[in-house]
Structure formats: C-alpha cells, structure tokens
C-alpha cells in the first residue's frame, strides 16, 4: 500500500536530493533534423513522461498564449519541442494523439486544454499521476515533489524562478533545459516505481508489438 501521509515541505527539503537529468540529457529539438531524430527515438516507447511549459502571465485578464514547449521523456532522457508561431510538427501531433501510447505526468488538465485550444492536439491516452496517490487530507493534491518524497525518500527540487521564465524565448539556458526535461522525466520515474509495486495497469503495447 502506498503511504498517504502528506510529508511537510521542510521535512522534504531535508531529504537527499533526487538526481535528475542534466542539461545534456534534456535535449532541445531545435531543428527539423533534431525533431525527426527525437520522434524516431520516442516513437518506439509505449510510455512517455509528458509535460508542457508556457510563458507565464502576470496581469489580470491576460490570456495564456502557450504552450511554448512540449516535453517528452523516455527512460534515459528527455526531448524538448519548441512551439513557435502556434505550430508544431505534424509528426509530433500524431505521436501525442496515438491511443496506443500512454502519456504520464502530473496535473495535466491545463496542459491538455492548451494543446487542444492552441494546437488542435487531443492527447490519445493520458494518465495523470495525481490520481494514483491518496492523502490523509482529501483536499490535498499530490504533485511531483510529494510523490518523489513518498516513493524514493528524496527531494525533487524545483526552482520557482525557472518555472516563471519566458519559455517562448529561444535558445533556452542549460538550467531551463534541465528544469523542463525533469518535469517530464520525473513523471516517468514515478510511473515506473508505481508499476513495479503493482499499482498500475500493465504497460500498453504499441501496435507493432501486438
């Protein structure tokens, strides 16, 4: 049974650091050639860690214009796909909409909504990992930091400063690349841990594997 105790923030910060991806492991698909290579690699994965980033809004009534970055992670790293001029590669849209592939992440409702509104992408099969955790206080949502603390006994450190940077501006800094890549990759790590504990349905098979 998974723990339900909500670990306090200060207690989490005292835990050993979670070893996330380096900037080199969170690769930016900044050219058509890199995007094609990324999609070939990711296309062979039945499960992908998934997240998006958007340029933050700071003024009342200001509407979001994102997503400006789409992150997808396999077991050994992540690819970051910039969204420029409200467009993404058709092959990326096909991958995200494939019902034979599972996308896993945390608190994905707004990500999916913006993908649909801005890019016409309807993600095929999604598991929001929030639904896999319970808390003693039902009002509390378990996000990535809490999940990592509960499952691994480690502190997944997220920089608020980086979270509010301009994700529409390229090139990204190495710190931005690592931050964005880890948001998707940690979701896959959590999924794998839950899967190993028998807390998830079997990993879906690709059509080619059936």
PDB file of C-alpha atoms in Angstrom:
ATOM      1  CA  UNK A   1       0.000   0.000   0.000  1.00  0.00           C
ATOM      2  CA  UNK A   2       1.264   3.470  -0.854  1.00  0.00           C
ATOM      3  CA  UNK A   3       1.840   5.903   2.018  1.00  0.00           C
ATOM      4  CA  UNK A   4      -0.863   8.529   2.470  1.00  0.00           C
ATOM      5  CA  UNK A   5       0.918  10.837   4.909  1.00  0.00           C
ATOM      6  CA  UNK A   6       1.477  14.284   3.458  1.00  0.00           C
ATOM      7  CA  UNK A   7       5.158  14.972   4.116  1.00  0.00           C
ATOM      8  CA  UNK A   8       5.718  18.588   5.237  1.00  0.00           C
ATOM      9  CA  UNK A   9       7.765  20.815   2.930  1.00  0.00           C
ATOM     10  CA  UNK A  10      10.554  21.383   5.459  1.00  0.00           C
ATOM     11  CA  UNK A  11      10.868  17.640   6.020  1.00  0.00           C
ATOM     12  CA  UNK A  12      11.091  17.040   2.274  1.00  0.00           C
ATOM     13  CA  UNK A  13      13.839  19.654   1.915  1.00  0.00           C
ATOM     14  CA  UNK A  14      15.947  17.747   4.459  1.00  0.00           C
ATOM     15  CA  UNK A  15      15.879  14.571   2.337  1.00  0.00           C
ATOM     16  CA  UNK A  16      18.722  13.582  -0.039  1.00  0.00           C
ATOM     17  CA  UNK A  17      18.442  15.300  -3.409  1.00  0.00           C
ATOM     18  CA  UNK A  18      16.767  13.475  -6.276  1.00  0.00           C
ATOM     19  CA  UNK A  19      19.297  13.063  -9.089  1.00  0.00           C
ATOM     20  CA  UNK A  20      17.535  14.450 -12.137  1.00  0.00           C
ATOM     21  CA  UNK A  21      18.580  14.882 -15.738  1.00  0.00           C
ATOM     22  CA  UNK A  22      21.495  17.084 -16.687  1.00  0.00           C
ATOM     23  CA  UNK A  23      21.026  19.737 -19.402  1.00  0.00           C
ATOM     24  CA  UNK A  24      22.797  17.372 -21.826  1.00  0.00           C
ATOM     25  CA  UNK A  25      20.159  14.705 -21.150  1.00  0.00           C
ATOM     26  CA  UNK A  26      17.306  17.162 -21.786  1.00  0.00           C
ATOM     27  CA  UNK A  27      17.830  17.801 -25.477  1.00  0.00           C
ATOM     28  CA  UNK A  28      16.235  20.648 -27.383  1.00  0.00           C
ATOM     29  CA  UNK A  29      14.734  19.598 -30.727  1.00  0.00           C
ATOM     30  CA  UNK A  30      15.523  22.995 -32.191  1.00  0.00           C
ATOM     31  CA  UNK A  31      15.882  21.981 -35.850  1.00  0.00           C
ATOM     32  CA  UNK A  32      13.786  19.797 -38.171  1.00  0.00           C
ATOM     33  CA  UNK A  33      16.611  17.247 -38.204  1.00  0.00           C
ATOM     34  CA  UNK A  34      16.767  17.048 -34.407  1.00  0.00           C
ATOM     35  CA  UNK A  35      12.979  16.877 -34.173  1.00  0.00           C
ATOM     36  CA  UNK A  36      12.924  13.973 -36.631  1.00  0.00           C
ATOM     37  CA  UNK A  37      15.605  12.139 -34.637  1.00  0.00           C
ATOM     38  CA  UNK A  38      13.700  12.763 -31.412  1.00  0.00           C
ATOM     39  CA  UNK A  39      10.437  11.469 -32.824  1.00  0.00           C
ATOM     40  CA  UNK A  40      12.132   8.324 -34.128  1.00  0.00           C
ATOM     41  CA  UNK A  41      13.511   7.643 -30.661  1.00  0.00           C
ATOM     42  CA  UNK A  42      10.291   8.432 -28.820  1.00  0.00           C
ATOM     43  CA  UNK A  43       8.140   6.568 -31.320  1.00  0.00           C
ATOM     44  CA  UNK A  44       9.445   3.253 -30.017  1.00  0.00           C
ATOM     45  CA  UNK A  45       8.291   3.943 -26.458  1.00  0.00           C
ATOM     46  CA  UNK A  46       4.955   2.656 -25.171  1.00  0.00           C
ATOM     47  CA  UNK A  47       5.024   5.082 -22.218  1.00  0.00           C
ATOM     48  CA  UNK A  48       6.368   8.635 -22.186  1.00  0.00           C
ATOM     49  CA  UNK A  49       6.757  11.195 -19.440  1.00  0.00           C
ATOM     50  CA  UNK A  50       4.865  14.296 -20.524  1.00  0.00           C
ATOM     51  CA  UNK A  51       4.592  17.967 -19.644  1.00  0.00           C
ATOM     52  CA  UNK A  52       4.365  21.387 -21.259  1.00  0.00           C
ATOM     53  CA  UNK A  53       5.665  24.841 -20.380  1.00  0.00           C
ATOM     54  CA  UNK A  54       4.078  28.176 -21.187  1.00  0.00           C
ATOM     55  CA  UNK A  55       5.259  31.727 -20.884  1.00  0.00           C
ATOM     56  CA  UNK A  56       3.703  32.935 -17.621  1.00  0.00           C
ATOM     57  CA  UNK A  57       1.001  35.584 -17.444  1.00  0.00           C
ATOM     58  CA  UNK A  58       1.389  38.351 -14.884  1.00  0.00           C
ATOM     59  CA  UNK A  59      -1.569  40.664 -15.485  1.00  0.00           C
ATOM     60  CA  UNK A  60      -5.214  40.240 -14.568  1.00  0.00           C
ATOM     61  CA  UNK A  61      -7.269  39.122 -17.546  1.00  0.00           C
ATOM     62  CA  UNK A  62      -4.198  38.233 -19.603  1.00  0.00           C
ATOM     63  CA  UNK A  63      -4.812  35.042 -21.546  1.00  0.00           C
ATOM     64  CA  UNK A  64      -2.154  32.324 -21.822  1.00  0.00           C
ATOM     65  CA  UNK A  65      -0.526  32.006 -25.229  1.00  0.00           C
ATOM     66  CA  UNK A  66       1.166  28.662 -24.638  1.00  0.00           C
ATOM     67  CA  UNK A  67       2.161  26.016 -24.734  1.00  0.00           C
ATOM     68  CA  UNK A  68       5.576  27.201 -25.834  1.00  0.00           C
ATOM     69  CA  UNK A  69       7.400  23.969 -25.060  1.00  0.00           C
ATOM     70  CA  UNK A  70       6.329  20.311 -25.140  1.00  0.00           C
ATOM     71  CA  UNK A  71       8.461  17.882 -23.120  1.00  0.00           C
ATOM     72  CA  UNK A  72       8.528  14.129 -23.657  1.00  0.00           C
ATOM     73  CA  UNK A  73      10.748  11.744 -21.705  1.00  0.00           C
ATOM     74  CA  UNK A  74      11.913   8.182 -22.215  1.00  0.00           C
ATOM     75  CA  UNK A  75      13.792   6.205 -19.579  1.00  0.00           C
ATOM     76  CA  UNK A  76      17.221   7.634 -20.384  1.00  0.00           C
ATOM     77  CA  UNK A  77      16.442  11.261 -21.138  1.00  0.00           C
ATOM     78  CA  UNK A  78      14.033  13.864 -22.468  1.00  0.00           C
ATOM     79  CA  UNK A  79      13.347  15.787 -25.648  1.00  0.00           C
ATOM     80  CA  UNK A  80      12.054  19.358 -25.628  1.00  0.00           C
ATOM     81  CA  UNK A  81       9.995  20.562 -28.585  1.00  0.00           C
ATOM     82  CA  UNK A  82       9.647  24.347 -29.008  1.00  0.00           C
ATOM     83  CA  UNK A  83       6.254  25.561 -30.224  1.00  0.00           C
ATOM     84  CA  UNK A  84       6.746  28.605 -32.424  1.00  0.00           C
ATOM     85  CA  UNK A  85       4.066  30.673 -34.136  1.00  0.00           C
ATOM     86  CA  UNK A  86       1.413  28.370 -32.678  1.00  0.00           C
ATOM     87  CA  UNK A  87       2.641  25.392 -34.690  1.00  0.00           C
ATOM     88  CA  UNK A  88       4.312  22.055 -34.058  1.00  0.00           C
ATOM     89  CA  UNK A  89       5.486  19.264 -36.346  1.00  0.00           C
ATOM     90  CA  UNK A  90       2.621  17.110 -37.693  1.00  0.00           C
ATOM     91  CA  UNK A  91       4.570  14.020 -36.608  1.00  0.00           C
ATOM     92  CA  UNK A  92       4.593  15.279 -33.009  1.00  0.00           C
ATOM     93  CA  UNK A  93       0.823  15.744 -33.134  1.00  0.00           C
ATOM     94  CA  UNK A  94       0.435  12.163 -34.396  1.00  0.00           C
ATOM     95  CA  UNK A  95       2.629  10.838 -31.577  1.00  0.00           C
ATOM     96  CA  UNK A  96       0.692  12.709 -28.879  1.00  0.00           C
ATOM     97  CA  UNK A  97      -2.667  11.593 -30.258  1.00  0.00           C
ATOM     98  CA  UNK A  98      -1.708   7.912 -30.627  1.00  0.00           C
ATOM     99  CA  UNK A  99      -4.130   5.931 -28.387  1.00  0.00           C
ATOM    100  CA  UNK A 100      -1.639   3.053 -28.207  1.00  0.00           C
ATOM    101  CA  UNK A 101       0.874   5.209 -26.330  1.00  0.00           C
ATOM    102  CA  UNK A 102       0.491   6.297 -22.709  1.00  0.00           C
ATOM    103  CA  UNK A 103       1.482   9.818 -21.666  1.00  0.00           C
ATOM    104  CA  UNK A 104       2.122  10.194 -17.933  1.00  0.00           C
ATOM    105  CA  UNK A 105       2.524  13.371 -15.928  1.00  0.00           C
ATOM    106  CA  UNK A 106       1.276  15.468 -13.036  1.00  0.00           C
ATOM    107  CA  UNK A 107      -1.681  17.884 -13.068  1.00  0.00           C
ATOM    108  CA  UNK A 108      -2.152  17.695 -16.825  1.00  0.00           C
ATOM    109  CA  UNK A 109      -5.618  19.193 -17.267  1.00  0.00           C
ATOM    110  CA  UNK A 110      -4.373  22.666 -18.206  1.00  0.00           C
ATOM    111  CA  UNK A 111      -1.646  21.196 -20.442  1.00  0.00           C
ATOM    112  CA  UNK A 112      -4.207  19.169 -22.370  1.00  0.00           C
ATOM    113  CA  UNK A 113      -6.602  22.091 -22.580  1.00  0.00           C
ATOM    114  CA  UNK A 114      -3.986  24.434 -24.060  1.00  0.00           C
ATOM    115  CA  UNK A 115      -2.771  21.789 -26.501  1.00  0.00           C
ATOM    116  CA  UNK A 116      -6.318  21.355 -27.747  1.00  0.00           C
ATOM    117  CA  UNK A 117      -7.139  25.072 -27.904  1.00  0.00           C
ATOM    118  CA  UNK A 118      -3.887  26.328 -29.395  1.00  0.00           C
ATOM    119  CA  UNK A 119      -2.631  23.412 -31.487  1.00  0.00           C
ATOM    120  CA  UNK A 120      -5.681  21.249 -32.093  1.00  0.00           C
ATOM    121  CA  UNK A 121      -3.995  18.323 -30.326  1.00  0.00           C
ATOM    122  CA  UNK A 122      -6.194  15.841 -28.472  1.00  0.00           C
ATOM    123  CA  UNK A 123      -3.870  13.616 -26.480  1.00  0.00           C
ATOM    124  CA  UNK A 124      -4.732   9.985 -27.110  1.00  0.00           C
ATOM    125  CA  UNK A 125      -4.161   8.273 -23.771  1.00  0.00           C
ATOM    126  CA  UNK A 126      -3.140  10.109 -20.617  1.00  0.00           C
ATOM    127  CA  UNK A 127      -2.551   9.060 -17.021  1.00  0.00           C
ATOM    128  CA  UNK A 128      -2.479  11.926 -14.557  1.00  0.00           C
ATOM    129  CA  UNK A 129      -0.347  10.523 -11.757  1.00  0.00           C
ATOM    130  CA  UNK A 130      -2.152  12.704  -9.230  1.00  0.00           C
ATOM    131  CA  UNK A 131      -4.935  10.111  -9.382  1.00  0.00           C
ATOM    132  CA  UNK A 132      -2.560   7.374  -8.165  1.00  0.00           C
ATOM    133  CA  UNK A 133      -1.960   8.945  -4.748  1.00  0.00           C
ATOM    134  CA  UNK A 134      -4.148   9.474  -1.701  1.00  0.00           C
ATOM    135  CA  UNK A 135      -3.572  11.804   1.230  1.00  0.00           C
ATOM    136  CA  UNK A 136      -4.839  11.826   4.774  1.00  0.00           C
ATOM    137  CA  UNK A 137      -6.320  15.208   3.882  1.00  0.00           C
ATOM    138  CA  UNK A 138      -8.542  14.696   0.821  1.00  0.00           C
ATOM    139  CA  UNK A 139      -8.232  18.384  -0.084  1.00  0.00           C
ATOM    140  CA  UNK A 140      -4.531  17.978  -0.869  1.00  0.00           C
ATOM    141  CA  UNK A 141      -3.270  17.143  -4.359  1.00  0.00           C
ATOM    142  CA  UNK A 142      -0.087  15.083  -4.578  1.00  0.00           C
ATOM    143  CA  UNK A 143       2.315  16.623  -7.071  1.00  0.00           C
ATOM    144  CA  UNK A 144       5.737  15.536  -8.289  1.00  0.00           C
ATOM    145  CA  UNK A 145       7.712  16.799  -5.282  1.00  0.00           C
ATOM    146  CA  UNK A 146       5.481  14.991  -2.802  1.00  0.00           C
ATOM    147  CA  UNK A 147       5.371  11.827  -4.926  1.00  0.00           C
ATOM    148  CA  UNK A 148       9.172  11.629  -5.150  1.00  0.00           C
ATOM    149  CA  UNK A 149       9.476  12.116  -1.396  1.00  0.00           C
ATOM    150  CA  UNK A 150       6.963   9.347  -0.685  1.00  0.00           C
ATOM    151  CA  UNK A 151       8.276   6.820  -3.198  1.00  0.00           C
ATOM    152  CA  UNK A 152      12.030   7.434  -3.160  1.00  0.00           C
ATOM    153  CA  UNK A 153      12.656   9.303   0.103  1.00  0.00           C
ATOM    154  CA  UNK A 154      14.295  12.090  -1.901  1.00  0.00           C
ATOM    155  CA  UNK A 155      13.839  15.802  -2.526  1.00  0.00           C
ATOM    156  CA  UNK A 156      12.920  16.758  -6.088  1.00  0.00           C
ATOM    157  CA  UNK A 157      13.992  20.386  -6.035  1.00  0.00           C
ATOM    158  CA  UNK A 158      12.091  22.704  -8.374  1.00  0.00           C
ATOM    159  CA  UNK A 159      13.120  26.307  -8.909  1.00  0.00           C
ATOM    160  CA  UNK A 160      10.232  28.774  -8.797  1.00  0.00           C
ATOM    161  CA  UNK A 161      12.434  31.314 -10.579  1.00  0.00           C
ATOM    162  CA  UNK A 162      12.930  28.941 -13.507  1.00  0.00           C
ATOM    163  CA  UNK A 163       9.253  27.994 -13.617  1.00  0.00           C
ATOM    164  CA  UNK A 164       8.320  31.611 -14.361  1.00  0.00           C
ATOM    165  CA  UNK A 165      10.889  32.249 -17.087  1.00  0.00           C
ATOM    166  CA  UNK A 166       9.939  33.097 -20.659  1.00  0.00           C
ATOM    167  CA  UNK A 167       9.563  29.679 -22.272  1.00  0.00           C
ATOM    168  CA  UNK A 168       8.801  31.235 -25.659  1.00  0.00           C
ATOM    169  CA  UNK A 169      12.284  32.751 -25.938  1.00  0.00           C
ATOM    170  CA  UNK A 170      14.980  30.646 -27.580  1.00  0.00           C
ATOM    171  CA  UNK A 171      17.610  29.445 -27.037  1.00  0.00           C
ATOM    172  CA  UNK A 172      16.830  28.020 -23.622  1.00  0.00           C
ATOM    173  CA  UNK A 173      19.518  28.167 -20.972  1.00  0.00           C
ATOM    174  CA  UNK A 174      21.028  24.890 -19.713  1.00  0.00           C
ATOM    175  CA  UNK A 175      19.154  25.391 -16.436  1.00  0.00           C
ATOM    176  CA  UNK A 176      15.860  25.792 -18.312  1.00  0.00           C
ATOM    177  CA  UNK A 177      16.542  22.649 -20.317  1.00  0.00           C
ATOM    178  CA  UNK A 178      17.208  20.592 -17.192  1.00  0.00           C
ATOM    179  CA  UNK A 179      14.140  22.018 -15.429  1.00  0.00           C
ATOM    180  CA  UNK A 180      11.799  21.305 -18.331  1.00  0.00           C
ATOM    181  CA  UNK A 181      13.235  17.879 -19.058  1.00  0.00           C
ATOM    182  CA  UNK A 182      12.974  16.802 -15.447  1.00  0.00           C
ATOM    183  CA  UNK A 183       9.314  17.768 -15.237  1.00  0.00           C
ATOM    184  CA  UNK A 184       8.575  15.073 -17.816  1.00  0.00           C
ATOM    185  CA  UNK A 185      11.260  12.590 -16.773  1.00  0.00           C
ATOM    186  CA  UNK A 186      10.362  12.506 -13.089  1.00  0.00           C
ATOM    187  CA  UNK A 187       6.796  11.606 -14.056  1.00  0.00           C
ATOM    188  CA  UNK A 188       8.099   8.576 -15.932  1.00  0.00           C
ATOM    189  CA  UNK A 189      10.281   7.608 -12.958  1.00  0.00           C
ATOM    190  CA  UNK A 190       7.255   7.781 -10.664  1.00  0.00           C
ATOM    191  CA  UNK A 191       5.216   5.735 -13.137  1.00  0.00           C
ATOM    192  CA  UNK A 192       7.920   3.045 -13.246  1.00  0.00           C
ATOM    193  CA  UNK A 193       8.037   2.891  -9.445  1.00  0.00           C
ATOM    194  CA  UNK A 194       4.259   2.560  -9.192  1.00  0.00           C
ATOM    195  CA  UNK A 195       4.273  -0.062 -11.929  1.00  0.00           C
ATOM    196  CA  UNK A 196       6.914  -2.092 -10.051  1.00  0.00           C
ATOM    197  CA  UNK A 197       4.701  -2.046  -6.962  1.00  0.00           C
ATOM    198  CA  UNK A 198       1.730  -3.311  -8.921  1.00  0.00           C
ATOM    199  CA  UNK A 199      -0.153  -0.047  -8.508  1.00  0.00           C
ATOM    200  CA  UNK A 200      -0.830   0.469 -12.223  1.00  0.00           C
ATOM    201  CA  UNK A 201      -2.362  -1.460 -15.121  1.00  0.00           C
ATOM    202  CA  UNK A 202       0.089  -3.227 -17.467  1.00  0.00           C
ATOM    203  CA  UNK A 203       2.131  -1.032 -19.775  1.00  0.00           C
ATOM    204  CA  UNK A 204       0.239  -0.645 -23.083  1.00  0.00           C
ATOM    205  CA  UNK A 205       1.753  -2.266 -26.158  1.00  0.00           C
ATOM    206  CA  UNK A 206       2.477  -0.500 -29.399  1.00  0.00           C
ATOM    207  CA  UNK A 207       0.576  -1.727 -32.435  1.00  0.00           C
ATOM    208  CA  UNK A 208       3.820  -3.153 -33.812  1.00  0.00           C
ATOM    209  CA  UNK A 209       4.259  -5.235 -30.641  1.00  0.00           C
ATOM    210  CA  UNK A 210       0.786  -6.784 -30.698  1.00  0.00           C
TER     211      UNK A 210
END
